[in-house]
Coordinates of C-alpha atoms (C1' of nucleotides) in Angstrom, one line a residue:
Chain A
M456 CA 127.0 93.9 84.6
S457 CA 127.8 94.8 80.8
A458 CA 127.2 99.0 80.8
S459 CA 124.2 100.1 79.2
P460 CA 123.9 103.2 76.4
V461 CA 123.1 105.3 78.9
S462 CA 125.9 104.4 81.8
E463 CA 128.3 105.1 78.0
L464 CA 126.9 109.0 78.6
S465 CA 126.7 108.9 82.4
A466 CA 130.2 107.9 82.8
A467 CA 131.4 109.5 80.1
V468 CA 129.9 112.8 82.9
E469 CA 131.3 111.3 85.9
R470 CA 134.9 110.8 84.7
A471 CA 134.6 114.7 83.3
V472 CA 133.3 115.5 86.5
S473 CA 135.8 114.1 88.6
A474 CA 138.0 116.2 87.0
V475 CA 136.5 119.2 88.1
G476 CA 137.3 118.0 91.6
G477 CA 133.5 115.6 92.8
D478 CA 135.0 112.1 93.0
G479 CA 133.8 109.3 92.6
L480 CA 130.2 111.1 92.3
A481 CA 127.8 109.0 90.5
V482 CA 125.9 111.1 88.0
G483 CA 122.0 110.8 87.5
L484 CA 121.2 111.7 83.4
E485 CA 117.5 112.5 83.1
R486 CA 115.3 112.6 79.7
P487 CA 114.0 116.3 79.5
A488 CA 110.6 116.8 78.8
D489 CA 110.7 119.6 76.4
P490 CA 113.0 118.2 73.3
G491 CA 115.3 122.4 73.8
H492 CA 116.6 120.6 76.8
G493 CA 119.1 117.6 74.2
D494 CA 119.0 114.1 74.4
Y495 CA 119.6 114.2 78.3
A496 CA 120.7 116.3 81.1
T497 CA 121.8 116.5 85.0
A498 CA 121.8 118.0 87.0
I499 CA 125.1 117.6 89.0
A500 CA 127.2 121.5 88.6
L501 CA 124.5 122.5 91.1
Q502 CA 124.5 119.5 93.0
L503 CA 128.1 120.8 93.2
A504 CA 127.4 124.6 94.1
K505 CA 128.3 124.0 97.7
P506 CA 130.3 121.1 98.3
L507 CA 132.8 123.1 96.1
R508 CA 131.6 127.3 96.8
S509 CA 131.0 128.0 92.9
A510 CA 128.6 129.6 90.8
P511 CA 126.7 126.9 89.3
R512 CA 126.9 128.3 85.6
D513 CA 131.3 127.9 85.7
I514 CA 131.1 124.2 88.1
A515 CA 129.0 123.9 84.8
G516 CA 131.1 125.0 82.7
R517 CA 134.5 123.0 83.7
I518 CA 132.9 120.0 83.5
A519 CA 131.7 120.5 79.8
A520 CA 135.1 121.5 78.9
E521 CA 136.7 118.4 80.6
L522 CA 133.8 116.5 78.6
E523 CA 135.3 114.2 76.2
S524 CA 133.2 110.8 74.5
E525 CA 132.5 109.3 71.0
F526 CA 129.2 109.5 72.3
I527 CA 128.4 113.3 72.8
E528 CA 127.5 116.1 69.8
S529 CA 127.4 119.2 72.0
V530 CA 126.8 120.0 75.7
E531 CA 125.3 123.4 76.8
I532 CA 125.3 124.7 79.7
A533 CA 121.3 126.2 80.8
G534 CA 119.2 127.6 84.1
P535 CA 120.3 128.1 86.8
G536 CA 123.4 125.2 85.7
F537 CA 121.9 122.5 84.1
L538 CA 123.6 120.3 81.4
N539 CA 122.1 119.8 78.1
L540 CA 123.9 116.5 76.1
R541 CA 123.0 116.3 73.1
V542 CA 124.1 112.4 71.7
T543 CA 125.5 112.1 68.3
P544 CA 124.4 109.4 65.3
S545 CA 126.8 107.1 66.3
W546 CA 125.2 106.5 70.1
H547 CA 121.6 105.6 68.4
R548 CA 123.5 103.0 65.8
H549 CA 125.0 102.0 68.9
A550 CA 122.0 101.7 70.8
V551 CA 120.4 99.5 68.9
G552 CA 123.1 97.1 68.6
R553 CA 123.7 96.8 72.1
V554 CA 120.3 95.1 72.7
L555 CA 120.5 93.3 69.5
E556 CA 123.6 91.6 70.5
Q557 CA 122.0 91.1 74.0
G558 CA 118.4 89.8 73.0
S559 CA 116.6 88.4 75.8
R560 CA 119.7 89.6 79.0
Y561 CA 119.4 93.1 76.9
G562 CA 119.3 94.6 81.1
A563 CA 119.3 91.7 83.1
G564 CA 122.2 91.8 85.8
A565 CA 121.9 95.3 86.5
I566 CA 121.2 95.2 90.0
A567 CA 125.1 95.9 92.3
A568 CA 125.4 93.9 94.4
P569 CA 123.5 90.4 93.4
G570 CA 122.8 87.9 96.3
R571 CA 119.8 84.6 97.0
I572 CA 117.0 86.3 98.0
Q573 CA 114.0 83.9 98.8
V574 CA 110.1 85.9 97.1
E575 CA 107.4 84.3 99.9
Y576 CA 104.4 85.3 97.9
V577 CA 100.3 84.3 98.0
S578 CA 100.8 81.8 100.7
G579 CA 96.5 82.1 101.2
N580 CA 95.1 78.8 103.4
P581 CA 93.9 76.2 101.5
T582 CA 90.3 77.1 102.7
G583 CA 89.7 79.0 99.9
P584 CA 90.1 79.5 96.1
V585 CA 92.0 82.6 95.7
T586 CA 90.3 85.8 95.0
V587 CA 90.5 87.9 93.1
A588 CA 91.9 90.5 96.6
T589 CA 94.5 88.2 97.3
A590 CA 94.9 87.9 92.8
R591 CA 97.3 90.6 93.5
N592 CA 100.0 89.5 95.9
A593 CA 100.1 86.9 93.3
A594 CA 100.6 89.6 89.8
Y595 CA 102.6 91.4 91.9
G596 CA 105.1 88.9 93.9
D597 CA 105.7 86.9 90.5
S598 CA 106.5 90.1 89.0
L599 CA 109.2 91.3 91.8
A600 CA 110.5 87.1 91.1
R601 CA 110.5 87.6 87.7
L602 CA 111.9 90.8 88.1
F603 CA 115.1 89.6 90.9
E604 CA 115.7 87.3 87.9
F605 CA 116.1 89.1 85.9
A606 CA 118.4 91.6 87.8
G607 CA 120.7 89.1 88.4
H608 CA 119.6 88.2 92.2
D609 CA 119.2 84.1 92.9
V610 CA 115.1 83.8 93.1
G611 CA 113.2 81.2 95.6
R612 CA 109.7 81.2 95.2
E613 CA 108.1 80.2 98.1
Y614 CA 104.5 79.4 98.5
Y615 CA 103.6 79.2 102.5
F616 CA 100.3 77.3 102.6
N617 CA 99.0 77.5 106.8
D618 CA 97.6 73.9 106.7
A619 CA 97.9 73.5 110.4
G620 CA 95.5 75.7 113.1
R621 CA 92.3 76.1 113.7
Q622 CA 90.5 77.5 110.7
I623 CA 91.7 74.7 109.1
D624 CA 90.0 72.5 112.0
L625 CA 87.0 75.5 111.0
F626 CA 86.9 73.1 107.4
G627 CA 86.4 69.8 107.7
E628 CA 84.2 70.4 110.5
S629 CA 82.0 72.6 107.4
L630 CA 82.8 70.0 104.9
K631 CA 82.1 67.0 107.2
A632 CA 78.5 69.6 107.2
R633 CA 78.1 69.9 104.2
A634 CA 78.8 66.3 103.1
A635 CA 75.6 65.3 105.6
G636 CA 73.5 68.6 104.0
A637 CA 73.6 70.3 107.0
E638 CA 74.4 73.9 107.4
P639 CA 78.2 74.1 108.5
P640 CA 79.1 76.1 112.4
E641 CA 78.3 79.7 112.8
D642 CA 82.0 80.9 112.0
G643 CA 82.8 78.2 109.0
Y644 CA 83.4 78.8 105.2
Q645 CA 80.0 78.6 104.3
G646 CA 81.1 79.4 100.5
A647 CA 79.2 77.2 97.4
Y648 CA 82.7 75.1 97.1
V649 CA 82.4 73.9 100.2
A650 CA 79.4 71.7 99.2
D651 CA 81.0 70.7 95.6
V652 CA 85.0 69.9 97.4
A653 CA 82.8 68.2 100.1
A654 CA 81.1 66.2 98.2
E655 CA 83.9 65.5 95.5
L656 CA 86.7 63.5 98.3
G657 CA 84.1 61.4 98.6
L658 CA 84.8 60.3 102.5
G659 CA 82.5 58.6 104.5
P660 CA 80.2 60.6 107.0
D661 CA 81.7 58.4 109.7
A662 CA 84.9 60.0 109.0
D663 CA 85.8 62.7 111.6
V664 CA 87.3 65.9 111.3
A665 CA 90.5 65.9 110.7
A666 CA 90.3 62.8 107.9
W667 CA 88.0 65.8 106.2
A668 CA 89.5 68.5 106.9
R669 CA 93.5 67.2 105.7
A670 CA 91.6 66.0 102.4
G671 CA 89.8 68.9 102.1
T672 CA 93.2 71.2 102.5
D673 CA 94.6 68.5 100.0
A674 CA 92.0 69.6 97.7
M675 CA 92.1 72.5 97.8
I676 CA 95.7 72.6 96.8
G677 CA 95.7 71.5 94.3
R678 CA 93.1 73.8 93.3
I679 CA 95.1 76.5 94.0
R680 CA 98.3 75.1 92.2
T681 CA 96.0 74.8 89.2
T682 CA 94.7 79.4 89.9
L683 CA 98.2 80.6 90.9
A684 CA 99.9 78.4 87.6
R685 CA 96.6 79.3 85.2
F686 CA 98.1 82.8 86.8
R687 CA 101.9 82.5 85.4
C688 CA 102.9 82.1 88.2
S689 CA 105.5 79.2 89.7
F690 CA 106.6 78.4 92.4
D691 CA 110.2 76.5 93.9
T692 CA 109.0 74.8 97.4
W693 CA 105.1 74.7 98.0
F694 CA 105.5 74.3 102.3
L695 CA 103.6 73.2 104.6
E696 CA 103.0 74.3 107.7
R697 CA 102.8 71.3 109.2
S698 CA 105.9 69.6 108.8
L699 CA 107.3 72.6 110.6
Y700 CA 105.0 71.3 113.7
E701 CA 105.6 67.3 112.6
T702 CA 109.3 67.8 112.7
G703 CA 109.1 69.4 116.4
A704 CA 111.2 72.7 114.1
V705 CA 108.6 74.4 116.5
Q706 CA 109.5 73.8 119.3
R707 CA 112.9 73.8 119.2
A708 CA 112.2 77.5 117.7
I709 CA 111.0 77.9 120.9
D710 CA 113.9 76.8 123.6
R711 CA 116.4 78.9 121.0
V712 CA 114.7 82.6 121.6
R713 CA 114.3 81.0 125.5
A714 CA 117.9 80.2 125.9
E715 CA 118.6 83.5 124.1
G716 CA 116.9 85.3 127.1
H717 CA 113.5 86.2 124.6
V718 CA 110.6 84.5 126.5
Y719 CA 109.0 84.4 129.5
D720 CA 106.0 82.5 131.2
A721 CA 102.5 84.1 131.8
D722 CA 99.0 83.4 133.0
G723 CA 100.2 79.7 132.1
A724 CA 101.5 81.2 128.7
V725 CA 104.7 80.4 127.1
W726 CA 105.6 84.6 125.1
L727 CA 108.1 86.5 123.7
R728 CA 108.9 89.5 124.1
S729 CA 108.7 90.4 120.9
S730 CA 108.1 94.7 122.4
A731 CA 111.0 95.1 123.8
L732 CA 112.5 94.1 119.9
G733 CA 110.9 96.8 118.9
D734 CA 107.4 95.3 118.1
D735 CA 104.0 96.5 119.7
K736 CA 103.2 94.1 122.4
D737 CA 104.3 91.6 122.8
R738 CA 103.5 87.7 122.1
V739 CA 101.8 84.0 122.8
L740 CA 103.7 81.3 121.8
V741 CA 102.6 78.8 123.5
R742 CA 98.8 79.5 124.6
S743 CA 97.7 77.9 128.3
D744 CA 96.1 75.2 126.7
G745 CA 99.7 73.7 125.1
S746 CA 98.7 74.4 121.8
F747 CA 101.4 76.3 119.5
T748 CA 100.4 79.5 118.1
Y749 CA 100.8 81.5 114.4
V750 CA 103.6 83.5 116.7
A751 CA 105.7 80.2 116.6
G752 CA 105.0 78.3 113.7
D753 CA 106.5 82.0 111.8
L754 CA 109.9 81.5 114.5
A755 CA 110.7 78.3 112.9
Y756 CA 109.4 79.4 109.5
I757 CA 112.2 82.1 108.8
T758 CA 114.6 79.9 111.1
D759 CA 114.0 77.6 108.1
K760 CA 114.2 79.4 105.4
L761 CA 117.0 81.6 106.1
E762 CA 119.3 78.1 106.8
R763 CA 117.7 77.1 103.9
G764 CA 120.7 80.0 102.5
F765 CA 118.6 82.6 101.8
D766 CA 120.5 86.3 102.2
T767 CA 117.3 87.3 102.2
A768 CA 113.5 86.5 103.0
V769 CA 110.7 88.9 101.2
Y770 CA 107.0 88.3 103.1
V771 CA 104.5 89.9 99.8
L772 CA 101.3 90.7 103.0
G773 CA 98.2 92.7 102.0
A774 CA 97.8 95.6 103.9
D775 CA 95.7 94.1 106.7
H776 CA 98.9 92.5 107.3
H777 CA 100.5 95.6 108.7
G778 CA 100.6 94.8 111.7
Y779 CA 103.3 91.2 110.4
I780 CA 106.9 93.9 109.5
G781 CA 107.1 93.9 113.6
R782 CA 106.8 90.9 114.5
L783 CA 108.5 89.5 111.4
K784 CA 111.6 91.6 112.4
A785 CA 111.7 90.6 116.7
A786 CA 111.5 86.9 116.1
A787 CA 113.6 86.8 113.9
Q788 CA 115.8 89.3 115.8
A789 CA 115.3 86.9 118.7
L790 CA 116.5 84.0 116.6
G791 CA 120.0 86.3 116.5
Y792 CA 119.4 86.5 112.5
D793 CA 119.9 90.4 111.7
P794 CA 115.9 91.6 110.7
A795 CA 117.6 93.2 107.7
R796 CA 117.1 89.5 105.7
V797 CA 113.7 90.1 106.9
D798 CA 112.0 91.9 103.9
V799 CA 108.2 92.7 104.0
Q800 CA 106.7 93.9 101.8
I801 CA 103.0 95.7 102.1
Y802 CA 100.7 95.8 98.8
Q803 CA 97.3 98.0 99.7
L804 CA 93.6 96.0 98.8
V805 CA 92.6 95.1 96.1
R806 CA 89.1 96.5 95.9
L807 CA 86.6 95.9 93.5
R808 CA 83.7 97.3 91.3
E809 CA 80.8 95.7 90.2
G810 CA 79.1 97.0 87.6
K811 CA 76.3 95.9 85.4
M812 CA 78.2 92.8 83.8
S813 CA 78.7 91.6 87.5
K814 CA 75.9 91.9 88.7
R815 CA 74.8 89.7 86.0
A816 CA 76.8 87.3 86.2
G817 CA 77.0 87.8 89.4
R818 CA 79.7 88.6 92.0
I819 CA 83.2 87.7 90.6
V820 CA 85.0 86.9 93.4
T821 CA 88.1 83.9 92.4
L822 CA 90.8 85.1 90.5
D823 CA 89.6 82.4 88.1
D824 CA 86.1 83.9 87.3
L825 CA 88.0 87.6 86.7
L826 CA 90.2 85.2 83.7
D827 CA 86.7 83.8 83.0
A828 CA 85.5 87.7 82.5
I829 CA 89.4 88.8 81.3
G830 CA 92.1 87.2 80.3
V831 CA 95.3 86.2 81.8
D832 CA 97.3 89.0 80.5
A833 CA 94.7 91.9 81.5
A834 CA 93.8 90.3 84.3
R835 CA 97.6 90.8 85.1
Y836 CA 98.2 94.4 83.5
A837 CA 95.6 95.5 85.9
L838 CA 97.4 93.9 89.3
V839 CA 100.2 95.2 88.2
Q840 CA 100.3 98.4 86.9
R841 CA 99.5 100.8 90.1
G842 CA 102.2 101.5 93.0
H843 CA 102.8 97.7 96.1
D844 CA 101.4 100.3 98.1
Q845 CA 98.7 101.9 96.3
P846 CA 95.3 101.0 96.8
I847 CA 93.3 100.2 93.5
D848 CA 89.7 99.8 92.2
L849 CA 88.8 97.6 90.1
D850 CA 86.4 97.8 87.3
I851 CA 85.3 95.3 85.7
D852 CA 83.0 96.7 83.5
L853 CA 85.9 99.5 82.6
L854 CA 87.8 95.9 82.2
T855 CA 85.5 93.9 79.8
A856 CA 83.4 96.0 78.1
Q857 CA 86.7 98.2 77.3
N858 CA 89.2 95.8 76.5
A859 CA 89.7 97.1 73.9
E860 CA 91.4 100.6 75.3
N861 CA 93.1 98.4 78.0
P862 CA 96.6 99.8 77.5
V863 CA 97.8 96.6 77.6
Y864 CA 96.0 95.5 74.6
Y865 CA 98.4 98.7 73.1
C866 CA 101.3 97.7 73.9
Q867 CA 100.8 93.8 72.5
Y868 CA 99.4 95.6 69.8
A869 CA 102.6 97.5 69.2
H870 CA 104.4 93.7 69.3
A871 CA 102.4 92.7 66.9
R872 CA 102.1 95.7 64.6
I873 CA 106.4 94.8 64.0
A874 CA 106.1 91.2 63.6
A875 CA 104.0 91.7 60.5
I876 CA 106.2 93.9 59.6
L877 CA 109.3 91.8 60.2
R878 CA 107.4 88.9 58.9
R879 CA 107.6 91.4 55.8
A880 CA 110.8 91.7 55.4
D881 CA 112.2 88.0 55.5
G882 CA 114.4 87.8 57.8
G883 CA 116.4 90.3 56.0
E884 CA 117.8 92.7 59.2
A885 CA 120.7 93.9 59.7
A886 CA 121.9 93.4 63.3
E887 CA 123.1 96.3 64.3
P888 CA 121.2 99.8 61.6
D889 CA 123.0 101.8 58.2
P890 CA 126.3 103.8 59.3
S891 CA 125.3 106.3 57.3
W892 CA 121.2 105.6 59.8
R893 CA 120.1 109.7 61.3
P894 CA 117.6 109.2 62.7
E895 CA 114.5 111.1 62.9
P896 CA 112.8 112.4 66.0
A897 CA 110.9 109.8 66.7
E898 CA 113.2 107.4 65.7
A899 CA 115.4 109.0 68.4
E900 CA 113.1 108.6 70.6
L901 CA 112.6 104.7 70.3
V902 CA 116.3 104.3 70.6
K903 CA 116.4 106.0 74.1
A904 CA 112.7 104.5 75.4
L905 CA 115.0 101.5 74.5
A906 CA 118.0 102.5 76.2
G907 CA 116.4 103.5 79.3
F908 CA 115.3 99.7 80.0
P909 CA 118.4 98.7 81.7
G910 CA 118.1 101.6 84.2
L911 CA 114.4 101.2 84.9
V912 CA 114.9 97.5 86.2
A913 CA 117.8 98.4 88.4
E914 CA 115.3 100.9 89.0
A915 CA 112.2 98.9 90.0
A916 CA 114.0 95.3 91.4
E917 CA 116.0 98.5 94.0
R918 CA 112.2 100.0 95.3
R919 CA 110.7 96.9 95.3
G920 CA 108.1 98.5 92.2
P921 CA 107.6 96.1 89.0
H922 CA 104.9 98.2 87.7
R923 CA 106.9 101.1 87.0
L924 CA 107.9 98.0 84.2
A925 CA 104.2 98.5 82.5
G926 CA 104.8 101.8 82.5
Y927 CA 107.6 101.4 80.8
A928 CA 106.2 99.5 78.5
Q929 CA 102.6 101.2 77.9
D930 CA 105.7 104.1 77.0
T931 CA 108.1 101.9 75.1
A932 CA 104.6 101.2 73.3
K933 CA 103.9 105.2 72.6
A934 CA 107.2 105.5 70.7
F935 CA 106.5 102.2 68.9
H936 CA 103.3 104.2 67.3
Q937 CA 104.6 107.7 66.7
F938 CA 107.5 106.2 64.8
Y939 CA 105.7 103.9 63.1
K940 CA 103.3 106.4 62.3
Q941 CA 105.9 108.8 60.4
C942 CA 108.3 106.9 59.2
Q943 CA 107.3 103.9 56.5
V944 CA 110.2 100.9 56.9
I945 CA 109.0 98.8 54.6
G946 CA 110.3 100.0 51.4
V947 CA 112.6 103.0 52.0
E948 CA 115.9 102.9 50.6
P949 CA 117.6 100.4 51.1
P950 CA 120.2 101.7 53.6
V951 CA 117.0 102.9 56.7
E952 CA 114.8 100.5 55.4
R953 CA 118.0 97.9 57.1
S954 CA 118.4 100.6 60.1
R955 CA 114.6 101.1 60.6
L956 CA 114.5 97.0 61.0
A957 CA 116.7 97.0 63.2
L958 CA 114.7 99.5 65.3
C959 CA 112.2 97.2 64.9
R960 CA 114.0 93.7 65.9
A961 CA 115.1 95.0 68.9
T962 CA 112.7 97.5 70.0
A963 CA 110.2 93.7 69.4
Q964 CA 112.8 92.4 72.1
V965 CA 112.6 94.9 74.3
M966 CA 108.7 94.9 74.8
R967 CA 108.6 90.6 75.0
T968 CA 111.1 91.4 77.9
A969 CA 109.1 93.9 79.8
L970 CA 105.9 92.6 79.4
D971 CA 107.3 88.8 80.2
L972 CA 108.6 90.3 83.5
V973 CA 105.2 91.9 84.2
G974 CA 103.7 88.4 82.6
V975 CA 101.6 89.9 79.7
D976 CA 102.2 87.7 76.4
A977 CA 104.0 89.4 73.5
P978 CA 101.6 88.5 70.5
E979 CA 103.4 88.4 65.7
S980 CA 99.5 89.2 65.2
M981 CA 96.6 90.3 66.7
Chain B
rG241 C1' 93.7 106.2 121.1
rG242 C1' 97.7 104.4 119.0
rG243 C1' 100.0 102.0 114.0
rG244 C1' 101.3 102.0 109.0
rG245 C1' 99.4 103.4 103.4
rC246 C1' 97.0 107.1 100.2
rG247 C1' 95.1 112.3 99.2
rU248 C1' 97.5 114.0 91.9
rA249 C1' 92.9 116.3 85.7
rG250 C1' 86.4 114.5 84.9
rC251 C1' 87.6 108.9 86.4
rU252 C1' 91.7 104.8 87.1
rC253 C1' 96.3 106.7 88.3
rA254 C1' 102.5 107.2 87.3
rG255 C1' 106.0 110.9 88.7
rG256 C1' 109.1 110.5 94.6
rG257 C1' 114.6 116.9 95.7
rG258 C1' 116.0 120.5 89.2
rA259 C1' 113.6 123.1 84.0
rU260 C1' 106.6 125.3 81.4
rA261 C1' 103.9 118.5 86.8
rG262 C1' 102.2 113.0 82.7
rA263 C1' 99.8 109.0 81.2
rG264 C1' 95.4 105.8 80.1
rC265 C1' 89.6 105.9 80.2
rA266 C1' 85.7 109.7 79.5
rG267 C1' 84.6 114.2 75.9
rC268 C1' 85.9 117.2 71.3
rA269 C1' 88.3 118.2 66.2
rG270 C1' 90.7 116.0 62.5
rC271 C1' 93.8 111.7 59.4
rC272 C1' 92.7 104.6 57.1
rU273 C1' 95.4 104.3 47.9
rU274 C1' 101.9 102.7 51.7
rC275 C1' 104.3 97.6 56.5
rU276 C1' 97.6 96.2 61.3
rA277 C1' 92.9 102.2 62.3
rA278 C1' 93.4 98.0 68.9
rG279 C1' 97.3 103.4 65.9
rC280 C1' 98.0 109.4 65.3
rU281 C1' 98.0 114.2 65.5
rG282 C1' 95.6 118.7 68.0
rA283 C1' 92.6 121.3 71.8
rC284 C1' 90.3 121.2 76.8
rG285 C1' 91.3 119.9 80.9
rG286 C1' 94.9 120.9 87.2
rU287 C1' 95.0 126.2 93.8
rC288 C1' 99.6 118.0 92.9
rG289 C1' 94.3 117.8 100.3
rC290 C1' 95.6 122.5 103.6
rA291 C1' 99.3 125.6 106.6
rG292 C1' 104.6 126.5 108.1
rG293 C1' 109.4 124.1 107.6
rU294 C1' 114.0 122.8 104.8
rU295 C1' 116.2 124.8 100.7
rC296 C1' 119.1 127.8 94.9
rG297 C1' 115.4 124.9 93.8
rA298 C1' 109.5 121.3 97.4
rA299 C1' 104.0 116.8 93.9
rU300 C1' 108.7 114.9 96.6
rC301 C1' 111.5 116.5 101.9
rC302 C1' 110.1 117.3 107.7
rU303 C1' 106.2 118.7 111.7
rG304 C1' 100.7 119.9 112.4
rC305 C1' 96.0 119.4 110.9
rC306 C1' 91.7 117.4 107.4
rG307 C1' 89.5 113.1 104.5
rC308 C1' 89.8 108.1 103.0
rC309 C1' 90.9 102.9 103.7
rC310 C1' 93.3 98.9 107.2
rC311 C1' 95.4 97.0 111.5
rC312 C1' 95.3 96.8 117.3
rG313 C1' 93.5 88.4 119.5
rC314 C1' 96.2 83.0 124.1
rC315 C1' 92.1 84.0 115.1
rA316 C1' 95.6 82.6 111.2

RNA sequence: GGGGGCGUAGCUCAGGGGAUAGAGCAGCAGCCUUCUAAGCUGACGGUCGCAGGUUCGAAUCCUGCCGCCCCCGCCA
């Protein structure tokens, strides 16, 4: 990982901090809300007051005296002991040059400790289409995988099809009933798509339920894959639960935890003593009728994942599955793995507010319907822009009728505007701003926005929060639009024009990267 | 009853120990003879659910309470 423009500044502060006795401390630089407080600020002197047993302002003064960097123009001690830094024009030039030099890799590799990490996401039953509720899983999981990969992890993306068990049997029964013109079972699948699939399969009325189930799930898997590809979600592997039973992996996993002493028999069933491993209760592995439970499949599946070499297995699950956390970690531990290698990310549920439009068009429940209504870009953005532990309300009216006001277009518009400028400039851009460049405030703000990208990527990856990228894209777009309004690019003095063109190219690059990480296109024109 | 998540502007939500708490939308007032007005500028809008605690400093951490959502199956 190469140093980012901001980390070069904080490294200089860290050297000064070490010199006054704060050895090895990481210094966080933040951008003050008040421009009077400089370009970057740190409260490190306040934090050092206690360990150094000195007054914060004195410490700040000593740090300031030790501070040496070609990129820092001035240091000021303010308030209770803040250090306010102002950067030099050469830093702005350097920062823009850094973006252009690294191109699409700018901000990449930001993570401190890269590893092999699997992201398992969506994983809906192959008994129905991808719904809007599941779409949040898809948008979040895919963006998280993109973010991990960009930040430096070796990522595997997997979809786990629960193509075994009672739900699948019910699906088969429902299909067969529809094919015969009858109603599906009471607790079967009622959706209109069931009849479509049944007709499409063309199985004879005498085909058995298992054949219907098998053909039906195969058909649904095909549909799901098509929808997800449209939603720009990619998977490296499509894992079938039934394969775990077919290969005997489930039985082997049960034998393994039994050998470890985590299993007991009661009421004719086989139980996992998960309550001793942090779960809130024991779990049945083999029912009294001899059939395996879903938990038994989990044991085999975790084994399979971790034995494939992943350091961490991330599960992306909806809030209604939060009880899974304890169960999965207990399962991992029972198998002898460090439960920390199982990383469950829970996202809160999507509530769909149906407005006038959706009433007219019928209930919008599937992802395909949502995409038909608002397009992939708006849908991806809407579903990842909020923190995953925050419940979200989707107002279809707002997303469609007011789509011109949607933040995604604001971001895309910034990129399109830059593209227009670059088209006009016709390739005369420099690789770096001119040495004489003295950025105006709007330019300096834009540079600082770009400079913050690598740090943001690292933080977003660490916190598993790709929504940060959406917010970042919006902030950067705002900085660009303000720059655009205040600073003419084409036709000003050549050194300034060259510098601004370089800044434009750097901005376009970062916008492309940030938007790509949330699965949104950066158009050349709008 | 037990557990998890969330209460921040009229609405949807960022921010998760630092200075005067932000954005988008809605609404008000302005800005197109220059690179895309899907834009910009200004004003308006807040007891950060409530009450304690920790701290030099709390929207942020801790405890309790209130409210909303979700889970608590030999379903998946």
